[in-house]
Amino acid sequence: MLSQNEIVAIPTETVYGLAANALNIGAVLKIFEAKNRPHFDPLIVHIGNKADIDRYVLYVPVTAQKLMDAFWPGPLTLVLPKKEIVPDLVTSGLPEVAIRMPNHPLTLELLRLLPFPLAAPSANPFGYISPTTAKHVEEQLGDKIPYILDGGPANIGVESTIVRFEDEKVIVLRLGGIPVEEIEKIVGKVEVQVNQNINPIAPGQLSSHYAPRKPFYVGDIADLLNEFKDKKIGLINFGKALYSNTSWQWNLSPEADLHDAAKNLFRILREADTSDVDVIIAGYVPDEGLGKAINDRLKRGNYKL
Ligand code: AMP
Ligand code: MG
């Protein structure tokens, strides 16, 4: 199906992707169409072997090579100067291409069978909560895509960390599955440039993204409970603390484990969004490791922005 330039939903360790032949413009156009994604939002190109990167980028800085060796296959995307073979449609006209080797056995096998790389953004309508199961994909895009490859629930649950390079300097464009602290262990101090809302380089940087449709507020839970005391409240909690004056309570991780929380985040946001509560509230999780990516997603989903 992919060889016939169709789009297919594929599992990855971050979230489900909507994949097509990255080297075929007609195939890539179908992704934008199905997602209702604006053409200024570039796609990540997925490869099945580290060495394949040389086919698509002009050069690999030493720091990029170190990061590849440390984290691939895994939730880290490298943004590097592209070769001509990568269509401008994939990069939204940017001279650089975002590239990643995902860590999912089915998808790695698929990528190694195919004679081309796969462009794949998250398999959700643009701006909505990312899918972490095949069922999420089916619910939202089932009628628009001919095939879904079910690889079980996503192991990481938040999107990849995106980095770009200025010479050897590493700049983080999107917080994600590889914590900044882990990257710094390999290449030393890095710059973090997330949250550039005007003309974003990485559209994961758009201020409103990953957003539930119901009113959603993130902040101090006690204050929010008080503010919405006349409403039916759904609380997204983390760790053990319990609150009685809510209609529904989800817990990102009762054990206060940030990996579990990342894995559960998008599923719980979806459940909350399709429940019958009037308003969803949540507190931020500890701002360390994967917690930074979780807090970033919570902030972008927040109504108040
Ligand atoms: P999604 O999988 O929907 O999060 O989309 C992939 C993300 O990769 C985009 O939203 C961008 O943030 C990022 N991206 C893709 N290509 C580039 C690029 N050339 N430069 C910077 N960021 C990119
Ligand atoms: Mg997305």
Short mmCIF file of N, CA and C in Angstrom, two decimals, residues 6-9 18-20 26-39 121-126 137 140-146:
data_model
loop_
_atom_site.label_atom_id
_atom_site.label_comp_id
_atom_site.label_asym_id
_atom_site.label_seq_id
_atom_site.Cartn_x
_atom_site.Cartn_y
_atom_site.Cartn_z
N GLU A 6 -0.02 5.20 -0.99
CA GLU A 6 -1.14 5.38 -0.05
C GLU A 6 -0.58 5.78 1.32
N ILE A 7 -1.48 6.24 2.20
CA ILE A 7 -1.06 6.57 3.57
C ILE A 7 -1.47 5.45 4.52
N VAL A 8 -0.61 5.18 5.49
CA VAL A 8 -0.84 4.10 6.44
C VAL A 8 -0.48 4.60 7.84
N ALA A 9 -1.32 4.28 8.82
CA ALA A 9 -0.99 4.65 10.21
C ALA A 9 -0.04 3.60 10.77
N LEU A 18 1.16 9.00 10.85
CA LEU A 18 0.44 8.81 9.60
C LEU A 18 1.49 8.88 8.49
N ALA A 19 1.79 7.70 7.92
CA ALA A 19 2.99 7.58 7.11
C ALA A 19 2.72 7.49 5.62
N ALA A 20 3.67 8.01 4.85
CA ALA A 20 3.65 7.88 3.39
C ALA A 20 5.08 7.98 2.87
N GLY A 26 2.93 13.23 -4.22
CA GLY A 26 1.51 12.86 -4.19
C GLY A 26 1.16 12.14 -2.90
N ALA A 27 2.05 11.26 -2.48
CA ALA A 27 1.82 10.50 -1.25
C ALA A 27 1.84 11.43 -0.03
N VAL A 28 2.80 12.35 -0.02
CA VAL A 28 2.94 13.26 1.12
C VAL A 28 1.74 14.20 1.20
N LEU A 29 1.24 14.62 0.03
CA LEU A 29 0.06 15.49 0.02
C LEU A 29 -1.12 14.83 0.72
N LYS A 30 -1.23 13.52 0.57
CA LYS A 30 -2.34 12.80 1.20
C LYS A 30 -2.29 12.90 2.72
N ILE A 31 -1.07 12.97 3.26
CA ILE A 31 -0.94 13.13 4.72
C ILE A 31 -1.54 14.48 5.14
N PHE A 32 -1.11 15.54 4.46
CA PHE A 32 -1.60 16.87 4.81
C PHE A 32 -3.12 16.94 4.73
N GLU A 33 -3.65 16.30 3.68
CA GLU A 33 -5.09 16.31 3.45
C GLU A 33 -5.84 15.59 4.57
N ALA A 34 -5.38 14.37 4.90
CA ALA A 34 -6.09 13.56 5.90
C ALA A 34 -6.05 14.22 7.26
N LYS A 35 -4.95 14.89 7.58
CA LYS A 35 -4.78 15.52 8.90
C LYS A 35 -5.36 16.92 8.95
N ASN A 36 -5.67 17.47 7.77
CA ASN A 36 -6.07 18.85 7.70
C ASN A 36 -4.93 19.73 8.22
N ARG A 37 -3.74 19.37 7.82
CA ARG A 37 -2.54 20.01 8.37
C ARG A 37 -2.09 21.11 7.43
N PRO A 38 -1.80 22.30 7.97
CA PRO A 38 -1.33 23.39 7.09
C PRO A 38 0.03 23.05 6.48
N HIS A 39 0.24 23.52 5.27
CA HIS A 39 1.46 23.14 4.56
C HIS A 39 2.71 23.77 5.14
N PRO A 121 3.84 12.48 10.38
CA PRO A 121 3.48 13.28 11.55
C PRO A 121 2.53 12.44 12.42
N SER A 122 2.15 12.97 13.55
CA SER A 122 1.23 12.23 14.41
C SER A 122 -0.10 12.00 13.68
N ALA A 123 -0.70 10.83 13.92
CA ALA A 123 -1.90 10.42 13.16
C ALA A 123 -3.17 10.95 13.83
N ASN A 124 -3.26 12.27 13.92
CA ASN A 124 -4.45 12.90 14.51
C ASN A 124 -4.81 14.13 13.69
N PRO A 125 -6.06 14.58 13.77
CA PRO A 125 -6.39 15.84 13.10
C PRO A 125 -5.51 16.94 13.67
N PHE A 126 -5.08 17.88 12.84
CA PHE A 126 -4.14 18.92 13.24
C PHE A 126 -4.61 19.64 14.51
N VAL A 137 -6.43 6.26 16.59
CA VAL A 137 -6.29 6.63 15.18
C VAL A 137 -7.59 6.29 14.46
N GLN A 140 -10.47 8.69 15.02
CA GLN A 140 -10.43 10.03 14.47
C GLN A 140 -10.17 10.11 12.98
N LEU A 141 -9.42 9.14 12.46
CA LEU A 141 -9.06 9.22 11.04
C LEU A 141 -9.44 7.97 10.27
N GLY A 142 -10.14 7.05 10.94
CA GLY A 142 -10.46 5.75 10.36
C GLY A 142 -11.05 5.81 8.96
N ASP A 143 -11.92 6.80 8.73
CA ASP A 143 -12.57 6.87 7.41
C ASP A 143 -11.67 7.51 6.35
N LYS A 144 -10.53 8.05 6.77
CA LYS A 144 -9.67 8.75 5.81
C LYS A 144 -8.44 7.96 5.42
N ILE A 145 -8.15 6.88 6.15
CA ILE A 145 -6.92 6.14 5.84
C ILE A 145 -7.24 4.67 5.61
N PRO A 146 -6.59 4.09 4.58
CA PRO A 146 -6.94 2.73 4.17
C PRO A 146 -6.39 1.63 5.08
#
